[in-house]
Short mmCIF file of C-alpha atoms in Angstrom, two decimals:
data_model
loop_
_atom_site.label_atom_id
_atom_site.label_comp_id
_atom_site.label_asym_id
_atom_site.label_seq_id
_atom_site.Cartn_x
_atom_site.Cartn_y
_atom_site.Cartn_z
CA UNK X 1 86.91 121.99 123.84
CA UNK X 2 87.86 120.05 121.20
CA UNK X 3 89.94 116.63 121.87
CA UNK X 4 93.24 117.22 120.15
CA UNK X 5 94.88 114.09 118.19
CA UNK X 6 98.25 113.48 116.72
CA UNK X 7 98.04 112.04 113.19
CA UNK X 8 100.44 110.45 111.01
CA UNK X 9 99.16 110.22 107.35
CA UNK X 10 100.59 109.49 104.07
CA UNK X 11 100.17 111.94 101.07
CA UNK X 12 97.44 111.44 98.12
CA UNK X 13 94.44 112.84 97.27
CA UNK X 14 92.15 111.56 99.58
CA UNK X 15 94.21 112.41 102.30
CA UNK X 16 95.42 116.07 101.26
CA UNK X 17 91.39 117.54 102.65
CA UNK X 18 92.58 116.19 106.28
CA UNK X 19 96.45 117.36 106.14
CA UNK X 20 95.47 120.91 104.72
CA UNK X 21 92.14 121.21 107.30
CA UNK X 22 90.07 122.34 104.62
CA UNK X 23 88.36 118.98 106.25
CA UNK X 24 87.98 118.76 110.14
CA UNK X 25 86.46 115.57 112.26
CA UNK X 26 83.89 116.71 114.32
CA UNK X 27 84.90 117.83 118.14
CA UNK X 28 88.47 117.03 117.04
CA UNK X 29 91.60 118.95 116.62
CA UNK X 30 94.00 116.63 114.34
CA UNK X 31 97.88 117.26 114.99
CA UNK X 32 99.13 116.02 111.31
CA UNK X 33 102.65 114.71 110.95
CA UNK X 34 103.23 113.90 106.59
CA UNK X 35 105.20 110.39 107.06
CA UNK X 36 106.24 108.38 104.04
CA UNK X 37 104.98 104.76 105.25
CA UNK X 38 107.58 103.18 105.33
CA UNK X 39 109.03 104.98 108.31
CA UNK X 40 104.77 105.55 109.89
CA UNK X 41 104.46 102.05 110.30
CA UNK X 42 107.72 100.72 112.20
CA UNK X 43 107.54 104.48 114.11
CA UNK X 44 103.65 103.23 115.24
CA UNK X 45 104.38 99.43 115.50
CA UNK X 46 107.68 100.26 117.79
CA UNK X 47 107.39 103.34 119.69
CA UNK X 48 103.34 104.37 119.18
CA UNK X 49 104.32 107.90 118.11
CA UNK X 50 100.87 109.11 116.86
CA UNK X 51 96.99 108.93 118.57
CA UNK X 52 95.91 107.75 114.77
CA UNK X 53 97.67 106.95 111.51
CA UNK X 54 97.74 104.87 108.57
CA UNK X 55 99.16 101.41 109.33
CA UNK X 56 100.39 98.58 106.81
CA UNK X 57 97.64 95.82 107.01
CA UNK X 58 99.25 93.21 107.08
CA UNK X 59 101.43 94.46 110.22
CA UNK X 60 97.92 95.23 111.77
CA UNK X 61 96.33 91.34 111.18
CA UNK X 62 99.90 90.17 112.13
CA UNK X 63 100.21 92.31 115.56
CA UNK X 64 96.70 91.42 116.59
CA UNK X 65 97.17 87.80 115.63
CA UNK X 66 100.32 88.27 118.19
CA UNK X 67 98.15 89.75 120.98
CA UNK X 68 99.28 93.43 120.68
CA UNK X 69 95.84 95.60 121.17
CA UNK X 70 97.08 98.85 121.04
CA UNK X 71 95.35 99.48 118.37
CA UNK X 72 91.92 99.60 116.91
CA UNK X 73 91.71 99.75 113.34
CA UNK X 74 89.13 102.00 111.43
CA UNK X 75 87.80 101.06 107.63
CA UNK X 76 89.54 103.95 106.05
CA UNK X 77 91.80 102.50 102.93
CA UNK X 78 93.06 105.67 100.81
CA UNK X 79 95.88 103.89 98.93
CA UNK X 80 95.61 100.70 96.46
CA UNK X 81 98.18 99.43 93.61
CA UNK X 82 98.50 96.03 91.84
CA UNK X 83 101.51 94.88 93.26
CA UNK X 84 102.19 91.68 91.53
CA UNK X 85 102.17 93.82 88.04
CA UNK X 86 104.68 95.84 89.26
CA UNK X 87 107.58 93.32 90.31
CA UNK X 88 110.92 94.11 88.78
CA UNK X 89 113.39 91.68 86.98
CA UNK X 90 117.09 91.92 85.88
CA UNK X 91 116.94 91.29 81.89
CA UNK X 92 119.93 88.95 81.92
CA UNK X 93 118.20 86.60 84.87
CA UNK X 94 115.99 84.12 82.62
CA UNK X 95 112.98 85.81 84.24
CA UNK X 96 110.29 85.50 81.00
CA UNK X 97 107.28 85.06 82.88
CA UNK X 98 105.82 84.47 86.35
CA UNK X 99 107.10 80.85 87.01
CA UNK X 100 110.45 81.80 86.13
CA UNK X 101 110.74 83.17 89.41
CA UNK X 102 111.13 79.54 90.89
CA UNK X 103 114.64 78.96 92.64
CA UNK X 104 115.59 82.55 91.62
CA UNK X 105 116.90 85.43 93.94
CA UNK X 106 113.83 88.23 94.87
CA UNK X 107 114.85 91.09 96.82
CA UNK X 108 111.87 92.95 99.20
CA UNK X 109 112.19 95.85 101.50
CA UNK X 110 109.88 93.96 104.13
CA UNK X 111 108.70 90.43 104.25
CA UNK X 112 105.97 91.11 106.01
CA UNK X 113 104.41 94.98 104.25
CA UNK X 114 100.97 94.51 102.44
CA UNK X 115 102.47 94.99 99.19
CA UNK X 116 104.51 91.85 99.55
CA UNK X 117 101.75 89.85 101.06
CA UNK X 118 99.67 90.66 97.79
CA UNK X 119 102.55 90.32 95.13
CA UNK X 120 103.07 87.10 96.86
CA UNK X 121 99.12 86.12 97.43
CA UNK X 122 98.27 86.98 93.72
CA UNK X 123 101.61 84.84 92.60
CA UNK X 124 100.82 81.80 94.12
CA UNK X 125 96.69 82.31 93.38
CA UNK X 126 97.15 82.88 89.51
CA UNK X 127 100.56 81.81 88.86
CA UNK X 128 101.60 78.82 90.80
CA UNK X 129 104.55 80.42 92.41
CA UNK X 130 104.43 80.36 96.37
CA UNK X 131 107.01 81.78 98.61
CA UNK X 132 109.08 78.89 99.32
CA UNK X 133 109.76 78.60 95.43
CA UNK X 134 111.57 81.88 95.83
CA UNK X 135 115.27 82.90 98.07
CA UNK X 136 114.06 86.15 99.75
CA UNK X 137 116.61 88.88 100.71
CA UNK X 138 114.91 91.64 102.73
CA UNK X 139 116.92 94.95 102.69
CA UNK X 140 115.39 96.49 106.41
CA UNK X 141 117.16 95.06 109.21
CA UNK X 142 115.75 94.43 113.00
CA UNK X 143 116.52 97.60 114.46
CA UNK X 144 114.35 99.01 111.62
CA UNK X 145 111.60 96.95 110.13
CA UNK X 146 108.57 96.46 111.15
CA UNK X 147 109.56 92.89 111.44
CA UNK X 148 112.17 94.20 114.07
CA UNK X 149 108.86 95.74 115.77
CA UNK X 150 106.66 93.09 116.07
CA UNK X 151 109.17 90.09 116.50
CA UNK X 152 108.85 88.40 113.18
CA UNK X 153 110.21 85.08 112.12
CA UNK X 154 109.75 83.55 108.59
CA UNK X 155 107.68 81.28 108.39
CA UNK X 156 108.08 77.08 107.78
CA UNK X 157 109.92 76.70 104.86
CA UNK X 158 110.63 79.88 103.53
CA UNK X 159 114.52 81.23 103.38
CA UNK X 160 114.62 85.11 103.93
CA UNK X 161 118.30 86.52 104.03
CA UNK X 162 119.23 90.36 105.63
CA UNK X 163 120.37 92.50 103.08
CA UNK X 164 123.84 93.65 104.78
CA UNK X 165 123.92 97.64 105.94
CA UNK X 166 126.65 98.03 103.82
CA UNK X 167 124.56 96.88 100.87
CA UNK X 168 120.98 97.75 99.17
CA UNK X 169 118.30 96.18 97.60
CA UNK X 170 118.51 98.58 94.14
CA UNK X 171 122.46 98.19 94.17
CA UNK X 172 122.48 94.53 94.76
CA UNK X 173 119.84 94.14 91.83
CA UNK X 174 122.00 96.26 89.59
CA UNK X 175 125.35 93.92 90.92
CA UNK X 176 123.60 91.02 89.73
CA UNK X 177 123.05 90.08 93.47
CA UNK X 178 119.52 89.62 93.20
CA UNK X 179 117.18 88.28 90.20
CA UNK X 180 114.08 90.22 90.79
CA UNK X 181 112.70 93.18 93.03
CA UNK X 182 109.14 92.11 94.63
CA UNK X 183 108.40 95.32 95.68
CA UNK X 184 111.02 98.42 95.46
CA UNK X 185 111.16 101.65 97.35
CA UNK X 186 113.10 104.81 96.92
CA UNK X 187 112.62 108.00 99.72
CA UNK X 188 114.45 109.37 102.13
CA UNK X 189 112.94 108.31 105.14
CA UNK X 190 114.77 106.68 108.40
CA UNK X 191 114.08 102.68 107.09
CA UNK X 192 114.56 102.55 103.55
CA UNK X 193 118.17 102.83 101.92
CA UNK X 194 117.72 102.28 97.91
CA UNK X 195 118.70 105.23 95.73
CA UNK X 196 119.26 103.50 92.68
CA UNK X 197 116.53 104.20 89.58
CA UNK X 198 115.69 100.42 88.65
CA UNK X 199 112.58 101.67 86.86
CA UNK X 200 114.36 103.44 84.50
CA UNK X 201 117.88 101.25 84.14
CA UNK X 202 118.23 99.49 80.75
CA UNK X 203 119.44 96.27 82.94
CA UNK X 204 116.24 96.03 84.59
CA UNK X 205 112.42 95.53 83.18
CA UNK X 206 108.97 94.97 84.67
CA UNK X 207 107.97 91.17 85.01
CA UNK X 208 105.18 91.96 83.29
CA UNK X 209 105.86 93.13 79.81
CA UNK X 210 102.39 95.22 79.72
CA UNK X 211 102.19 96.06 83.58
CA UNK X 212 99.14 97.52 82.92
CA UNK X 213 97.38 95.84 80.93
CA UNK X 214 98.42 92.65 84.15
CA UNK X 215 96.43 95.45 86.69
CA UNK X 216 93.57 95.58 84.36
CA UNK X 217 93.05 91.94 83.72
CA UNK X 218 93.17 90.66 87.39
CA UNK X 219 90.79 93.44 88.29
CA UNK X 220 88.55 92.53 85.71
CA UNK X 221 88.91 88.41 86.79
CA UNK X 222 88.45 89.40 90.61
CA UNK X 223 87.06 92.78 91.80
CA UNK X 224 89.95 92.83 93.87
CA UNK X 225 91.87 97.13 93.85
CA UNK X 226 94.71 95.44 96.55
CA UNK X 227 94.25 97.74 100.19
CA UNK X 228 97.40 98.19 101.41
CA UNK X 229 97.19 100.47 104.28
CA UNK X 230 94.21 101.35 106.72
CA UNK X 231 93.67 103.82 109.45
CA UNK X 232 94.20 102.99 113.44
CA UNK X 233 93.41 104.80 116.52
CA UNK X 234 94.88 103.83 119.92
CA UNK X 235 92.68 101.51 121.63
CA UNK X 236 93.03 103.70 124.96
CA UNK X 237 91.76 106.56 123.15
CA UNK X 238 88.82 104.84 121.72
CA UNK X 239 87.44 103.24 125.12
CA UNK X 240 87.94 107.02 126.48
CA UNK X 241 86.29 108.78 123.70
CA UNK X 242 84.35 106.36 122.00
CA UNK X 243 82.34 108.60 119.63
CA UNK X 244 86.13 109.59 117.99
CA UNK X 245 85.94 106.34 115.74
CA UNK X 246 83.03 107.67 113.41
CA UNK X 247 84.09 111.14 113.65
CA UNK X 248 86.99 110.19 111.99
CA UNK X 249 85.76 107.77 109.64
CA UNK X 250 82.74 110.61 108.63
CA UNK X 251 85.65 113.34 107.87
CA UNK X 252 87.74 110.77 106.10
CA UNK X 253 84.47 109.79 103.98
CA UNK X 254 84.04 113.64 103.32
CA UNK X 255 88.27 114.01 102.12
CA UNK X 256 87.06 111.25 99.48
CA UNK X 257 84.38 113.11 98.60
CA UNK X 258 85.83 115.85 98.05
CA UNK X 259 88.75 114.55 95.99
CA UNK X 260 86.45 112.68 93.50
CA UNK X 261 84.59 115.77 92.79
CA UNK X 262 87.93 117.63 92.42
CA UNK X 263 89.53 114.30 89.86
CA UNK X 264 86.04 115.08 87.90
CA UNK X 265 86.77 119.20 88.08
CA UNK X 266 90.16 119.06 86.86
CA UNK X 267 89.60 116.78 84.12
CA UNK X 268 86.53 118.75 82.51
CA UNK X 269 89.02 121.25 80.12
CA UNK X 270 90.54 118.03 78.69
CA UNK X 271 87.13 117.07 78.02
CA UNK X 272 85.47 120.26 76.44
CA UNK X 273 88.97 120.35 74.14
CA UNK X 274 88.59 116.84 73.07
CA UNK X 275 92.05 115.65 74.61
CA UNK X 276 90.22 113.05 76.50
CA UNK X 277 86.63 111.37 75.18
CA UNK X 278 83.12 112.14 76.91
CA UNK X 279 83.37 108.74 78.21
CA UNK X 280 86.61 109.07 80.16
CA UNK X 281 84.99 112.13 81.70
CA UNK X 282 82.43 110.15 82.89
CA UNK X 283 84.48 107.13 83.97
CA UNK X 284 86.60 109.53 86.25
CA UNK X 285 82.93 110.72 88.14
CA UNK X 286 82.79 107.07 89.18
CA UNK X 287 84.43 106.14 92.75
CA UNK X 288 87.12 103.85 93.07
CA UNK X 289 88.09 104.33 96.39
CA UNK X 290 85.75 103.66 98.83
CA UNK X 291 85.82 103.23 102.68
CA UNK X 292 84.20 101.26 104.89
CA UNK X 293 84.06 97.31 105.50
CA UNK X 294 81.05 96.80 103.41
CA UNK X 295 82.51 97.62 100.15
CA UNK X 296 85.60 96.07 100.62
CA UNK X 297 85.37 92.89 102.56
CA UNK X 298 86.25 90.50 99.75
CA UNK X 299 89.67 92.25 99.56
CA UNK X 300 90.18 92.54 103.10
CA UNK X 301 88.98 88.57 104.02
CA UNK X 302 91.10 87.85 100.73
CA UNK X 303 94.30 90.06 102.75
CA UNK X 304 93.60 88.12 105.62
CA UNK X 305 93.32 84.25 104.00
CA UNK X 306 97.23 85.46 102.94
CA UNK X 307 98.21 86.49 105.43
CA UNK X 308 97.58 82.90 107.25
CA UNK X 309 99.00 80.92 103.63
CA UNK X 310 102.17 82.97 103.83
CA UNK X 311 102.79 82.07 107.79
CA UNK X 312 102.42 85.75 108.79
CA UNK X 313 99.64 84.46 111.24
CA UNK X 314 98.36 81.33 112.88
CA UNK X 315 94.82 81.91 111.71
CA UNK X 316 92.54 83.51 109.16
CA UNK X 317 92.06 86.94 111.89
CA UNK X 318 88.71 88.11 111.13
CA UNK X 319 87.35 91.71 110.54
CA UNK X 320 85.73 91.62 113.53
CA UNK X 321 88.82 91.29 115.48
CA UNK X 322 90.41 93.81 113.75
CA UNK X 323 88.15 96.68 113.14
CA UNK X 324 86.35 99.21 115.72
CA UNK X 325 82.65 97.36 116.47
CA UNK X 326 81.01 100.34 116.14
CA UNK X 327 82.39 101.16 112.14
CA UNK X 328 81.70 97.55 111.20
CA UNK X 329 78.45 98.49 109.38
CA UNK X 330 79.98 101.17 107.50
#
């Protein structure tokens, strides 16, 4: 009999082989539940809904920091974005570059999610700009946030403000309420409230002129694709079942698989017809994404050494804290 699992998983690529079964974890029956993160992670960090599920990484170093052990995490890291590149500024704000954010107004859905903690990292690394530089207005409020969850408090010498219910993040932005967007979410889940299309609004443009072209350079300076999420399992779970951990990691290894060989498939027409070059072809056969400590450590331990310069924890956690003992050699 198989052991049967509640999961609660984003939706990409390298997650669609485990949400449509086409791949199964060994002696496990997943139970998958499609949650926009936003609303996963404070579900998970406040009421535990799910056996295993993506979780924001920074809410993971921050809740183990804190003592909380119900979870265990495992090296599975199927999303990635340059964050920093894509901050959001009102035209009209004075906002020409990077240091212009200093004294200004930034609005954030969550102080504490990983795609703050690496706008903000990458900021103060390349740029100069740290957090207390910046007035911080954060649109979740306790009762939803996974700051609310895990009893956050900002840190020494940084202001954070509550966006009120009444208000939003995109409409205070568009009000002239706010100077700049650090991060910005629209979906309809149960924490975030912005409807508003700031990507596409004539008052508002990208910090980064080229937002692209920002990606590609501090890739190219660093090696650093920013994680944002991993995988968990509860840590009750794991002690009972201890060989779970791999299984999972294994069929999570063979999703990626699969998806890079399907990336490769579906671009081979454009190839043979000359819409994209031989080379592209070949560039989309190599793997971006991969799991496992090993190949990302740098941009975990970096994750982690902001994580403790931002205030989020008291110390640099390490992996080994974090991660199951047994997937720490993947």
């Amino acid at each position: 009999m198989n052991l049967p699992l509640s999961i609660g998983i984003t939706s990409n690529p390298r997650t669609w082989p485990i949400l449509d079964g086409r791949v199964k974890p060994d002696g496990i029956d997943l139970i998958p539940t499609r949650v926009h993160p936003s609303e996963l992670f404070w579900r998970q960090l406040r009421f535990a809904d799910f056996d295993v599920s993506e979780m924001s990484f920074s809410s993971l170093l921050m809740a183990n920091a804190r003592g909380d052990e119900r979870w265990i995490g495992l090296p599975v890291f199927t999303t990635r974005k340059f964050y920093h590149a894509a901050i959001l500024v009102r035209k009209k704000a004075g906002i020409a570059s990077p240091a212009d954010l200093k004294g200004k107004r930034v609005g954030v859905p969550e102080y504490q999610q990983t795609a703050a903690l690496w706008a903000r990292g990458v900021l103060q690394q390349e740029f100069g700009v740290e957090p207390r530089h910046m007035e911080f207005w954060m649109e979740r409020g306790a009762s939803h946030s996974h700051a609310g969850a895990v009893g956050f408090t900002p840190p020494p010498g940084v202001t954070i403000h509550t966006i009120p219910p009444e208000k939003s993040l995109g409409g205070m932005m568009l009000a002239g309420e706010l100077d700049a967007a650090l991060h910005y979410i629209v979906d309809h889940n149960l924490v975030d409230r912005s409807t508003a299309d700031l990507w596409h609004h004539p008052d508002i443009a990208p910090l980064f002129p080229d937002p692209w072209a920002e990606g590609i350079r501090y890739y190219r300076k660093t090696g650093i694709f920013p994680i944002n999420h991993s995988m968990v399992i509860k840590r009750e779970i794991a002690g009972k079942h201890p060989w779970a951990v791999l299984n999972l990691v294994k069929a999570f290894d063979r999703a990626n698989d699969l998806a890079n060989r399907e990336r490769s498939e579906h671009a081979e027409y454009h190839v043979a017809t000359g819409l994209l070059p031989r080379d592209a072809g070949e560039a989309l056969r190599v793997p971006i994404v991969r799991h496992g400590i090993r190949a990302n450590r740098v941009t975990l331990d970096t994750a982690a050494r902001y994580s403790h310069e931002q205030g989020l924890t008291p110390r640099v956690v390490k992996l080994e804290e974090v991660f199951a003992a047994s997937a720490m050699e993947q």
